[in-house]
Short mmCIF file of N, CA and C in Angstrom, two decimals:
data_model
loop_
_atom_site.label_atom_id
_atom_site.label_comp_id
_atom_site.label_asym_id
_atom_site.label_seq_id
_atom_site.Cartn_x
_atom_site.Cartn_y
_atom_site.Cartn_z
N MET H 1 -71.02 -17.28 32.54
CA MET H 1 -70.97 -17.60 31.13
C MET H 1 -70.80 -16.35 30.26
N SER H 2 -71.00 -15.19 30.86
CA SER H 2 -70.78 -13.96 30.08
C SER H 2 -69.30 -13.82 29.70
N ALA H 3 -68.40 -14.22 30.58
CA ALA H 3 -66.97 -14.15 30.27
C ALA H 3 -66.61 -15.12 29.15
N ASP H 4 -67.20 -16.32 29.17
CA ASP H 4 -66.95 -17.30 28.12
C ASP H 4 -67.45 -16.77 26.77
N ALA H 5 -68.65 -16.17 26.78
CA ALA H 5 -69.21 -15.59 25.56
C ALA H 5 -68.33 -14.43 25.07
N GLU H 6 -67.79 -13.67 26.01
CA GLU H 6 -66.93 -12.55 25.63
C GLU H 6 -65.67 -13.04 24.92
N ILE H 7 -65.15 -14.19 25.35
CA ILE H 7 -63.99 -14.77 24.68
C ILE H 7 -64.35 -15.11 23.22
N ILE H 8 -65.52 -15.69 23.00
CA ILE H 8 -65.96 -16.04 21.64
C ILE H 8 -66.12 -14.76 20.82
N SER H 9 -66.68 -13.71 21.43
CA SER H 9 -66.80 -12.42 20.75
C SER H 9 -65.42 -11.89 20.36
N LEU H 10 -64.46 -11.99 21.27
CA LEU H 10 -63.10 -11.56 20.99
C LEU H 10 -62.51 -12.33 19.81
N ILE H 11 -62.70 -13.65 19.80
CA ILE H 11 -62.16 -14.50 18.73
C ILE H 11 -62.77 -14.10 17.39
N THR H 12 -64.09 -14.00 17.33
CA THR H 12 -64.73 -13.69 16.05
C THR H 12 -64.37 -12.28 15.58
N THR H 13 -64.29 -11.33 16.50
CA THR H 13 -63.91 -9.96 16.13
C THR H 13 -62.48 -9.94 15.60
N ALA H 14 -61.56 -10.62 16.28
CA ALA H 14 -60.16 -10.63 15.84
C ALA H 14 -60.02 -11.26 14.46
N LEU H 15 -60.67 -12.40 14.23
CA LEU H 15 -60.53 -13.07 12.94
C LEU H 15 -61.18 -12.27 11.81
N ARG H 16 -62.34 -11.67 12.08
CA ARG H 16 -62.98 -10.84 11.06
C ARG H 16 -62.14 -9.60 10.75
N THR H 17 -61.54 -9.01 11.79
CA THR H 17 -60.68 -7.84 11.59
C THR H 17 -59.46 -8.21 10.75
N LEU H 18 -58.97 -9.44 10.91
CA LEU H 18 -57.83 -9.91 10.12
C LEU H 18 -58.23 -10.30 8.70
N GLY H 19 -59.53 -10.26 8.40
CA GLY H 19 -60.00 -10.53 7.04
C GLY H 19 -60.53 -11.92 6.80
N PHE H 20 -60.61 -12.76 7.82
CA PHE H 20 -61.14 -14.11 7.64
C PHE H 20 -62.67 -14.07 7.72
N LYS H 21 -63.31 -14.76 6.78
CA LYS H 21 -64.77 -14.82 6.77
C LYS H 21 -65.29 -16.23 6.96
N ASP H 22 -64.54 -17.20 6.45
CA ASP H 22 -64.98 -18.60 6.51
C ASP H 22 -64.28 -19.33 7.65
N PHE H 23 -64.87 -19.23 8.81
CA PHE H 23 -64.34 -19.92 9.98
C PHE H 23 -65.51 -20.26 10.90
N GLY H 24 -65.27 -21.23 11.76
CA GLY H 24 -66.29 -21.61 12.73
C GLY H 24 -65.67 -21.86 14.09
N VAL H 25 -66.32 -21.32 15.10
CA VAL H 25 -65.92 -21.58 16.48
C VAL H 25 -66.80 -22.72 16.98
N LYS H 26 -66.17 -23.86 17.25
CA LYS H 26 -66.90 -25.00 17.78
C LYS H 26 -67.00 -24.86 19.30
N LEU H 27 -68.21 -25.07 19.82
CA LEU H 27 -68.47 -24.98 21.26
C LEU H 27 -68.90 -26.33 21.80
N ASN H 28 -68.42 -26.64 22.96
CA ASN H 28 -68.90 -27.80 23.69
C ASN H 28 -68.69 -27.52 25.18
N ASN H 29 -68.95 -28.51 25.98
CA ASN H 29 -68.78 -28.38 27.42
C ASN H 29 -68.30 -29.73 27.94
N ARG H 30 -67.23 -29.73 28.73
CA ARG H 30 -66.71 -31.00 29.26
C ARG H 30 -67.77 -31.72 30.07
N LYS H 31 -68.68 -30.99 30.69
CA LYS H 31 -69.75 -31.61 31.48
C LYS H 31 -70.68 -32.41 30.58
N ILE H 32 -70.89 -31.92 29.36
CA ILE H 32 -71.73 -32.65 28.40
C ILE H 32 -71.04 -33.96 28.02
N LEU H 33 -69.75 -33.90 27.75
CA LEU H 33 -69.01 -35.12 27.41
C LEU H 33 -69.08 -36.14 28.55
N THR H 34 -68.94 -35.66 29.78
CA THR H 34 -69.06 -36.55 30.94
C THR H 34 -70.46 -37.15 31.00
N GLY H 35 -71.48 -36.31 30.78
CA GLY H 35 -72.86 -36.79 30.79
C GLY H 35 -73.14 -37.81 29.71
N ILE H 36 -72.57 -37.60 28.52
CA ILE H 36 -72.73 -38.57 27.44
C ILE H 36 -72.09 -39.90 27.84
N GLY H 37 -70.92 -39.82 28.46
CA GLY H 37 -70.27 -41.04 28.93
C GLY H 37 -71.10 -41.78 29.97
N ILE H 38 -71.66 -41.03 30.90
CA ILE H 38 -72.53 -41.63 31.93
C ILE H 38 -73.75 -42.26 31.28
N TYR H 39 -74.40 -41.52 30.38
CA TYR H 39 -75.58 -42.02 29.68
C TYR H 39 -75.29 -43.33 28.94
N ALA H 40 -74.15 -43.33 28.25
CA ALA H 40 -73.81 -44.50 27.44
C ALA H 40 -73.34 -45.67 28.30
N GLY H 41 -72.88 -45.39 29.53
CA GLY H 41 -72.42 -46.45 30.41
C GLY H 41 -70.92 -46.66 30.39
N VAL H 42 -70.17 -45.63 30.02
CA VAL H 42 -68.71 -45.73 30.00
C VAL H 42 -68.21 -45.70 31.45
N PRO H 43 -67.42 -46.69 31.84
CA PRO H 43 -66.87 -46.69 33.20
C PRO H 43 -65.97 -45.46 33.42
N ASP H 44 -65.96 -44.93 34.63
CA ASP H 44 -65.19 -43.73 34.95
C ASP H 44 -63.74 -43.82 34.50
N GLU H 45 -63.13 -44.97 34.69
CA GLU H 45 -61.72 -45.11 34.35
C GLU H 45 -61.46 -45.07 32.84
N GLN H 46 -62.52 -45.17 32.03
CA GLN H 46 -62.35 -45.13 30.58
C GLN H 46 -62.79 -43.79 29.97
N LEU H 47 -63.24 -42.84 30.80
CA LEU H 47 -63.69 -41.55 30.27
C LEU H 47 -62.57 -40.81 29.55
N GLY H 48 -61.35 -40.90 30.03
CA GLY H 48 -60.22 -40.23 29.38
C GLY H 48 -60.02 -40.72 27.96
N SER H 49 -60.07 -42.03 27.75
CA SER H 49 -59.92 -42.55 26.39
C SER H 49 -61.14 -42.20 25.55
N LEU H 50 -62.31 -42.11 26.18
CA LEU H 50 -63.51 -41.69 25.46
C LEU H 50 -63.30 -40.30 24.86
N TYR H 51 -62.82 -39.35 25.66
CA TYR H 51 -62.59 -37.99 25.18
C TYR H 51 -61.61 -37.97 24.01
N ARG H 52 -60.52 -38.72 24.14
CA ARG H 52 -59.50 -38.73 23.09
C ARG H 52 -60.06 -39.29 21.79
N VAL H 53 -60.84 -40.34 21.87
CA VAL H 53 -61.37 -40.97 20.66
C VAL H 53 -62.46 -40.10 20.03
N VAL H 54 -63.38 -39.59 20.82
CA VAL H 54 -64.46 -38.76 20.28
C VAL H 54 -63.90 -37.50 19.62
N ASP H 55 -62.81 -36.97 20.15
CA ASP H 55 -62.19 -35.78 19.58
C ASP H 55 -61.66 -36.02 18.16
N LYS H 56 -61.50 -37.28 17.76
CA LYS H 56 -61.02 -37.63 16.42
C LYS H 56 -62.15 -37.76 15.41
N LEU H 57 -63.39 -37.51 15.82
CA LEU H 57 -64.54 -37.78 14.97
C LEU H 57 -64.43 -37.15 13.58
N ASP H 58 -64.00 -35.89 13.51
CA ASP H 58 -63.90 -35.23 12.21
C ASP H 58 -62.86 -35.90 11.31
N LYS H 59 -61.86 -36.52 11.91
CA LYS H 59 -60.80 -37.16 11.12
C LYS H 59 -61.13 -38.59 10.72
N ILE H 60 -61.76 -39.35 11.64
CA ILE H 60 -61.95 -40.78 11.36
C ILE H 60 -63.42 -41.17 11.17
N GLY H 61 -64.34 -40.25 11.36
CA GLY H 61 -65.76 -40.52 11.14
C GLY H 61 -66.38 -41.36 12.24
N LEU H 62 -67.71 -41.48 12.17
CA LEU H 62 -68.45 -42.24 13.19
C LEU H 62 -68.01 -43.70 13.25
N ASP H 63 -67.82 -44.32 12.07
CA ASP H 63 -67.40 -45.73 12.06
C ASP H 63 -66.04 -45.90 12.70
N GLY H 64 -65.12 -44.97 12.42
CA GLY H 64 -63.79 -45.03 13.01
C GLY H 64 -63.83 -44.86 14.52
N VAL H 65 -64.69 -43.94 14.99
CA VAL H 65 -64.82 -43.74 16.44
C VAL H 65 -65.38 -45.00 17.08
N ALA H 66 -66.42 -45.57 16.48
CA ALA H 66 -67.03 -46.79 17.04
C ALA H 66 -65.99 -47.91 17.12
N LYS H 67 -65.21 -48.06 16.05
CA LYS H 67 -64.19 -49.11 16.02
C LYS H 67 -63.14 -48.88 17.11
N GLU H 68 -62.67 -47.65 17.21
CA GLU H 68 -61.61 -47.36 18.19
C GLU H 68 -62.12 -47.50 19.63
N LEU H 69 -63.37 -47.08 19.88
CA LEU H 69 -63.93 -47.27 21.22
C LEU H 69 -63.99 -48.75 21.57
N SER H 70 -64.42 -49.58 20.61
CA SER H 70 -64.47 -51.02 20.84
C SER H 70 -63.08 -51.58 21.10
N GLU H 71 -62.09 -51.10 20.32
CA GLU H 71 -60.71 -51.56 20.50
C GLU H 71 -60.16 -51.15 21.87
N ASN H 72 -60.71 -50.07 22.45
CA ASN H 72 -60.29 -49.62 23.78
C ASN H 72 -61.02 -50.36 24.90
N GLY H 73 -61.78 -51.38 24.54
CA GLY H 73 -62.44 -52.21 25.55
C GLY H 73 -63.80 -51.70 26.01
N ILE H 74 -64.37 -50.76 25.29
CA ILE H 74 -65.70 -50.26 25.65
C ILE H 74 -66.73 -51.18 25.00
N ALA H 75 -67.68 -51.64 25.78
CA ALA H 75 -68.66 -52.63 25.34
C ALA H 75 -69.47 -52.13 24.15
N ASP H 76 -69.88 -53.07 23.30
CA ASP H 76 -70.60 -52.73 22.06
C ASP H 76 -71.91 -51.98 22.33
N ASP H 77 -72.66 -52.37 23.38
CA ASP H 77 -73.91 -51.67 23.67
C ASP H 77 -73.65 -50.23 24.11
N VAL H 78 -72.54 -50.02 24.80
CA VAL H 78 -72.15 -48.66 25.22
C VAL H 78 -71.79 -47.84 23.99
N VAL H 79 -71.03 -48.44 23.08
CA VAL H 79 -70.64 -47.76 21.84
C VAL H 79 -71.88 -47.40 21.02
N SER H 80 -72.86 -48.29 20.95
CA SER H 80 -74.09 -48.02 20.20
C SER H 80 -74.85 -46.82 20.77
N ARG H 81 -74.97 -46.75 22.10
CA ARG H 81 -75.66 -45.61 22.72
C ARG H 81 -74.90 -44.31 22.44
N MET H 82 -73.58 -44.40 22.48
CA MET H 82 -72.74 -43.23 22.20
C MET H 82 -72.93 -42.77 20.76
N MET H 83 -72.92 -43.69 19.83
CA MET H 83 -73.05 -43.34 18.41
C MET H 83 -74.41 -42.71 18.11
N ALA H 84 -75.45 -43.20 18.78
CA ALA H 84 -76.79 -42.62 18.57
C ALA H 84 -76.81 -41.15 18.94
N LEU H 85 -76.08 -40.76 19.97
CA LEU H 85 -76.01 -39.35 20.36
C LEU H 85 -75.13 -38.55 19.40
N LEU H 86 -73.98 -39.11 19.04
CA LEU H 86 -73.04 -38.38 18.19
C LEU H 86 -73.57 -38.17 16.78
N GLU H 87 -74.44 -39.05 16.31
CA GLU H 87 -75.03 -38.88 14.98
C GLU H 87 -75.83 -37.59 14.87
N LYS H 88 -76.32 -37.07 15.99
CA LYS H 88 -77.18 -35.89 15.98
C LYS H 88 -76.41 -34.60 16.25
N ARG H 89 -75.09 -34.66 16.24
CA ARG H 89 -74.31 -33.48 16.59
C ARG H 89 -74.39 -32.38 15.55
N ASP H 90 -74.84 -32.68 14.35
CA ASP H 90 -74.89 -31.67 13.30
C ASP H 90 -76.19 -30.88 13.28
N ASP H 91 -77.10 -31.16 14.20
CA ASP H 91 -78.33 -30.36 14.30
C ASP H 91 -77.95 -28.92 14.63
N ASP H 92 -78.85 -27.99 14.34
CA ASP H 92 -78.66 -26.59 14.73
C ASP H 92 -78.36 -26.50 16.22
N GLY H 93 -77.52 -25.53 16.63
CA GLY H 93 -77.03 -25.42 18.00
C GLY H 93 -78.06 -25.60 19.09
N LEU H 94 -79.08 -24.74 19.14
CA LEU H 94 -80.07 -24.85 20.21
C LEU H 94 -80.92 -26.09 20.05
N THR H 95 -81.19 -26.49 18.81
CA THR H 95 -81.94 -27.72 18.56
C THR H 95 -81.15 -28.92 19.06
N ALA H 96 -79.86 -28.93 18.75
CA ALA H 96 -79.00 -30.03 19.21
C ALA H 96 -78.98 -30.10 20.73
N LEU H 97 -78.89 -28.94 21.38
CA LEU H 97 -78.88 -28.92 22.84
C LEU H 97 -80.21 -29.40 23.41
N SER H 98 -81.33 -28.98 22.82
CA SER H 98 -82.65 -29.43 23.30
C SER H 98 -82.81 -30.93 23.14
N ASN H 99 -82.42 -31.45 21.98
CA ASN H 99 -82.51 -32.90 21.75
C ASN H 99 -81.63 -33.67 22.71
N LEU H 100 -80.42 -33.17 22.92
CA LEU H 100 -79.49 -33.82 23.84
C LEU H 100 -80.02 -33.78 25.26
N SER H 101 -80.58 -32.64 25.65
CA SER H 101 -81.14 -32.49 26.99
C SER H 101 -82.25 -33.51 27.22
N ALA H 102 -83.12 -33.68 26.24
CA ALA H 102 -84.22 -34.64 26.37
C ALA H 102 -83.68 -36.07 26.49
N GLN H 103 -82.65 -36.39 25.72
CA GLN H 103 -82.12 -37.74 25.75
C GLN H 103 -81.36 -38.04 27.04
N LEU H 104 -80.62 -37.05 27.54
CA LEU H 104 -79.79 -37.29 28.72
C LEU H 104 -80.56 -37.16 30.03
N GLY H 105 -81.80 -36.73 29.93
CA GLY H 105 -82.69 -36.72 31.10
C GLY H 105 -82.10 -36.04 32.31
N ASP H 106 -82.04 -36.78 33.41
CA ASP H 106 -81.64 -36.18 34.69
C ASP H 106 -80.17 -36.38 35.03
N ILE H 107 -79.33 -36.55 34.03
CA ILE H 107 -77.88 -36.68 34.29
C ILE H 107 -77.36 -35.28 34.57
N ALA H 108 -77.08 -35.02 35.85
CA ALA H 108 -76.78 -33.66 36.32
C ALA H 108 -75.62 -32.97 35.60
N PRO H 109 -74.48 -33.63 35.40
CA PRO H 109 -73.39 -32.90 34.73
C PRO H 109 -73.79 -32.46 33.31
N ALA H 110 -74.48 -33.33 32.60
CA ALA H 110 -74.89 -33.00 31.23
C ALA H 110 -75.85 -31.82 31.21
N GLN H 111 -76.84 -31.84 32.10
CA GLN H 111 -77.82 -30.75 32.12
C GLN H 111 -77.16 -29.43 32.51
N GLU H 112 -76.19 -29.49 33.42
CA GLU H 112 -75.47 -28.27 33.81
C GLU H 112 -74.68 -27.73 32.62
N GLY H 113 -74.01 -28.62 31.88
CA GLY H 113 -73.25 -28.20 30.70
C GLY H 113 -74.14 -27.64 29.61
N ILE H 114 -75.29 -28.26 29.40
CA ILE H 114 -76.25 -27.78 28.40
C ILE H 114 -76.75 -26.39 28.78
N ASP H 115 -77.10 -26.22 30.05
CA ASP H 115 -77.55 -24.90 30.51
C ASP H 115 -76.47 -23.84 30.34
N GLU H 116 -75.22 -24.19 30.61
CA GLU H 116 -74.13 -23.23 30.44
C GLU H 116 -74.00 -22.82 28.97
N LEU H 117 -74.09 -23.78 28.05
CA LEU H 117 -73.99 -23.43 26.63
C LEU H 117 -75.18 -22.58 26.19
N ARG H 118 -76.37 -22.88 26.69
CA ARG H 118 -77.53 -22.05 26.35
C ARG H 118 -77.31 -20.61 26.82
N GLN H 119 -76.79 -20.44 28.04
CA GLN H 119 -76.49 -19.10 28.54
C GLN H 119 -75.45 -18.41 27.66
N MET H 120 -74.42 -19.14 27.28
CA MET H 120 -73.39 -18.56 26.42
C MET H 120 -73.99 -18.08 25.11
N ILE H 121 -74.87 -18.88 24.52
CA ILE H 121 -75.49 -18.51 23.25
C ILE H 121 -76.32 -17.24 23.42
N GLU H 122 -77.05 -17.14 24.52
CA GLU H 122 -77.83 -15.92 24.78
C GLU H 122 -76.91 -14.70 24.89
N TYR H 123 -75.81 -14.84 25.63
CA TYR H 123 -74.86 -13.73 25.76
C TYR H 123 -74.22 -13.39 24.41
N MET H 124 -73.89 -14.40 23.62
CA MET H 124 -73.27 -14.14 22.31
C MET H 124 -74.24 -13.41 21.39
N GLU H 125 -75.52 -13.78 21.46
CA GLU H 125 -76.52 -13.05 20.67
C GLU H 125 -76.58 -11.59 21.10
N ALA H 126 -76.55 -11.35 22.41
CA ALA H 126 -76.57 -9.97 22.91
C ALA H 126 -75.32 -9.20 22.49
N MET H 127 -74.20 -9.90 22.36
CA MET H 127 -72.94 -9.27 21.94
C MET H 127 -72.81 -9.20 20.42
N GLN H 128 -73.83 -9.68 19.72
CA GLN H 128 -73.90 -9.68 18.26
C GLN H 128 -72.77 -10.49 17.62
N VAL H 129 -72.43 -11.61 18.26
CA VAL H 129 -71.49 -12.54 17.65
C VAL H 129 -72.20 -13.19 16.46
N PRO H 130 -71.60 -13.15 15.27
CA PRO H 130 -72.27 -13.71 14.09
C PRO H 130 -72.57 -15.20 14.26
N ALA H 131 -73.84 -15.55 14.20
CA ALA H 131 -74.27 -16.93 14.42
C ALA H 131 -73.64 -17.88 13.40
N GLN H 132 -73.37 -17.40 12.19
CA GLN H 132 -72.80 -18.29 11.17
C GLN H 132 -71.38 -18.71 11.51
N ASN H 133 -70.76 -18.06 12.48
CA ASN H 133 -69.39 -18.41 12.86
C ASN H 133 -69.31 -19.26 14.12
N VAL H 134 -70.45 -19.70 14.66
CA VAL H 134 -70.45 -20.46 15.90
C VAL H 134 -71.26 -21.74 15.72
N ASP H 135 -70.68 -22.88 16.12
CA ASP H 135 -71.35 -24.17 16.00
C ASP H 135 -71.24 -24.92 17.32
N VAL H 136 -72.36 -25.44 17.81
CA VAL H 136 -72.33 -26.35 18.94
C VAL H 136 -71.93 -27.71 18.39
N ASP H 137 -70.91 -28.31 18.96
CA ASP H 137 -70.42 -29.61 18.49
C ASP H 137 -70.06 -30.45 19.71
N PHE H 138 -71.01 -31.27 20.17
CA PHE H 138 -70.74 -32.00 21.40
C PHE H 138 -69.86 -33.23 21.20
N ALA H 139 -69.18 -33.29 20.04
CA ALA H 139 -68.13 -34.29 19.87
C ALA H 139 -66.74 -33.66 20.02
N MET H 140 -66.67 -32.35 20.05
CA MET H 140 -65.38 -31.67 20.20
C MET H 140 -64.95 -31.79 21.66
N ALA H 141 -63.71 -32.26 21.88
CA ALA H 141 -63.31 -32.58 23.25
C ALA H 141 -62.17 -31.73 23.80
N ARG H 142 -61.33 -31.13 23.00
CA ARG H 142 -60.12 -30.45 23.49
C ARG H 142 -59.36 -31.43 24.39
N GLY H 143 -58.14 -31.67 24.11
CA GLY H 143 -57.41 -32.73 24.75
C GLY H 143 -57.00 -32.51 26.19
N LEU H 144 -57.01 -31.30 26.68
CA LEU H 144 -56.45 -31.06 28.01
C LEU H 144 -57.47 -31.36 29.11
N SER H 145 -57.01 -32.07 30.12
CA SER H 145 -57.92 -32.54 31.16
C SER H 145 -58.27 -31.48 32.20
N TYR H 146 -57.65 -30.30 32.15
CA TYR H 146 -57.95 -29.31 33.18
C TYR H 146 -59.19 -28.48 32.88
N TYR H 147 -59.80 -28.65 31.71
CA TYR H 147 -61.02 -27.91 31.40
C TYR H 147 -62.17 -28.41 32.27
N THR H 148 -62.97 -27.47 32.78
CA THR H 148 -64.05 -27.82 33.71
C THR H 148 -65.43 -27.45 33.21
N GLY H 149 -65.54 -26.81 32.07
CA GLY H 149 -66.84 -26.35 31.57
C GLY H 149 -66.79 -26.16 30.08
N PRO H 150 -67.28 -25.00 29.59
CA PRO H 150 -67.27 -24.75 28.15
C PRO H 150 -65.87 -24.84 27.56
N ILE H 151 -65.80 -25.41 26.37
CA ILE H 151 -64.55 -25.50 25.61
C ILE H 151 -64.84 -25.03 24.20
N PHE H 152 -63.82 -24.51 23.53
CA PHE H 152 -64.03 -24.02 22.18
C PHE H 152 -62.76 -24.13 21.36
N GLU H 153 -62.96 -24.20 20.05
CA GLU H 153 -61.86 -24.31 19.11
C GLU H 153 -62.32 -23.69 17.80
N THR H 154 -61.44 -22.92 17.17
CA THR H 154 -61.80 -22.25 15.93
C THR H 154 -61.04 -22.87 14.76
N ILE H 155 -61.80 -23.18 13.71
CA ILE H 155 -61.24 -23.75 12.49
C ILE H 155 -61.46 -22.74 11.36
N ILE H 156 -60.37 -22.34 10.70
CA ILE H 156 -60.49 -21.49 9.51
C ILE H 156 -60.54 -22.43 8.31
N THR H 157 -61.62 -22.31 7.52
CA THR H 157 -61.82 -23.21 6.40
C THR H 157 -61.40 -22.62 5.06
N ASP H 158 -61.37 -21.29 4.94
CA ASP H 158 -60.93 -20.67 3.69
C ASP H 158 -60.11 -19.43 4.01
N PRO H 159 -58.81 -19.49 3.81
CA PRO H 159 -58.04 -20.64 3.34
C PRO H 159 -57.99 -21.72 4.40
N ASN H 160 -57.71 -22.94 3.99
CA ASN H 160 -57.73 -24.07 4.91
C ASN H 160 -56.52 -24.01 5.84
N LEU H 161 -56.70 -23.34 6.97
CA LEU H 161 -55.63 -23.20 7.96
C LEU H 161 -55.81 -24.13 9.15
N GLY H 162 -56.98 -24.77 9.24
CA GLY H 162 -57.23 -25.66 10.36
C GLY H 162 -57.50 -24.90 11.64
N SER H 163 -57.13 -25.50 12.76
CA SER H 163 -57.41 -24.93 14.07
C SER H 163 -56.45 -23.78 14.37
N VAL H 164 -57.02 -22.62 14.73
CA VAL H 164 -56.19 -21.44 15.03
C VAL H 164 -56.42 -20.89 16.43
N THR H 165 -57.50 -21.29 17.09
CA THR H 165 -57.70 -20.91 18.48
C THR H 165 -58.22 -22.11 19.24
N GLY H 166 -57.96 -22.11 20.52
CA GLY H 166 -58.50 -23.14 21.39
C GLY H 166 -58.51 -22.63 22.81
N GLY H 167 -59.49 -23.09 23.56
CA GLY H 167 -59.54 -22.66 24.94
C GLY H 167 -60.77 -23.17 25.65
N GLY H 168 -61.02 -22.58 26.81
CA GLY H 168 -62.18 -22.98 27.59
C GLY H 168 -62.07 -22.52 29.03
N ARG H 169 -62.97 -23.05 29.82
CA ARG H 169 -63.05 -22.72 31.24
C ARG H 169 -62.23 -23.74 32.02
N TYR H 170 -61.39 -23.21 32.93
CA TYR H 170 -60.53 -24.07 33.74
C TYR H 170 -60.50 -23.56 35.18
N ASP H 171 -61.65 -23.68 35.83
CA ASP H 171 -61.83 -23.11 37.16
C ASP H 171 -60.90 -23.66 38.23
N ASP H 172 -60.47 -24.89 38.12
CA ASP H 172 -59.68 -25.50 39.19
C ASP H 172 -58.17 -25.33 39.01
N LEU H 173 -57.73 -24.88 37.85
CA LEU H 173 -56.30 -24.85 37.56
C LEU H 173 -55.52 -23.90 38.48
N ILE H 174 -56.02 -22.72 38.69
CA ILE H 174 -55.31 -21.75 39.54
C ILE H 174 -55.22 -22.26 40.98
N GLY H 175 -56.24 -22.99 41.40
CA GLY H 175 -56.24 -23.56 42.75
C GLY H 175 -55.09 -24.53 43.00
N LEU H 176 -54.52 -25.07 41.92
CA LEU H 176 -53.36 -25.95 42.08
C LEU H 176 -52.13 -25.17 42.56
N PHE H 177 -52.11 -23.86 42.29
CA PHE H 177 -50.94 -23.04 42.60
C PHE H 177 -51.20 -22.03 43.71
N ARG H 178 -52.46 -21.86 44.08
CA ARG H 178 -52.84 -20.95 45.17
C ARG H 178 -53.67 -21.73 46.17
N LYS H 179 -53.99 -21.11 47.26
CA LYS H 179 -54.81 -21.79 48.27
C LYS H 179 -56.30 -21.73 47.92
N GLU H 180 -56.65 -20.97 46.91
CA GLU H 180 -58.06 -20.86 46.52
C GLU H 180 -58.19 -20.98 45.00
N SER H 181 -59.33 -21.48 44.57
CA SER H 181 -59.62 -21.55 43.14
C SER H 181 -60.33 -20.28 42.71
N LEU H 182 -60.11 -19.91 41.47
CA LEU H 182 -60.77 -18.74 40.90
C LEU H 182 -61.44 -19.16 39.60
N PRO H 183 -62.61 -18.61 39.29
CA PRO H 183 -63.23 -18.91 38.00
C PRO H 183 -62.36 -18.31 36.90
N THR H 184 -62.02 -19.13 35.92
CA THR H 184 -61.08 -18.69 34.88
C THR H 184 -61.51 -19.25 33.53
N VAL H 185 -61.37 -18.42 32.49
CA VAL H 185 -61.62 -18.84 31.12
C VAL H 185 -60.59 -18.15 30.24
N GLY H 186 -60.17 -18.82 29.21
CA GLY H 186 -59.18 -18.20 28.33
C GLY H 186 -59.11 -18.90 26.99
N THR H 187 -58.31 -18.29 26.11
CA THR H 187 -58.12 -18.86 24.78
C THR H 187 -56.72 -18.55 24.30
N SER H 188 -56.32 -19.26 23.27
CA SER H 188 -55.06 -18.97 22.59
C SER H 188 -55.43 -18.54 21.17
N LEU H 189 -54.54 -17.82 20.54
CA LEU H 189 -54.73 -17.42 19.14
C LEU H 189 -53.39 -17.58 18.48
N GLY H 190 -53.31 -18.45 17.51
CA GLY H 190 -52.02 -18.69 16.89
C GLY H 190 -52.14 -19.05 15.44
#
């Protein structure tokens, strides 16, 4: 997780050097999203649509996400459990992770993802990454399916430029092209 934290340090340093002050790097972990799906009772074959819909939360709001999940055939009780978790995504980073950890109990992928984000936060503090520029947001999904762990996206709010960086951990991707997998993390800046 030190490499993942170093990427966030690189992003915040680059944007501050370019003169941007009002931006936020959203952090999440694909394992947390999987754990939320398991907790809520989303069938495995519907997890892909879950990620796509939850990633729209900032655009369509909680009601819009609930409606779209229902329209995708996800049962109402499953949607209700999901919404109860997503409503708490605006808590402070470590508080949000602690609350989520307590709710998700012994769901292994979720706990692993939560632990990874906690480690990242500790490394970022040691690297003096400005806390005001980093937000844990367990509704942020990043659309690409090859991510295997922490994911991140940076939004510049003043001026309103929207998303300018995106990335995450993709440990299995290199293994598709070589005989062995390598731990890998990266980002784009555009």
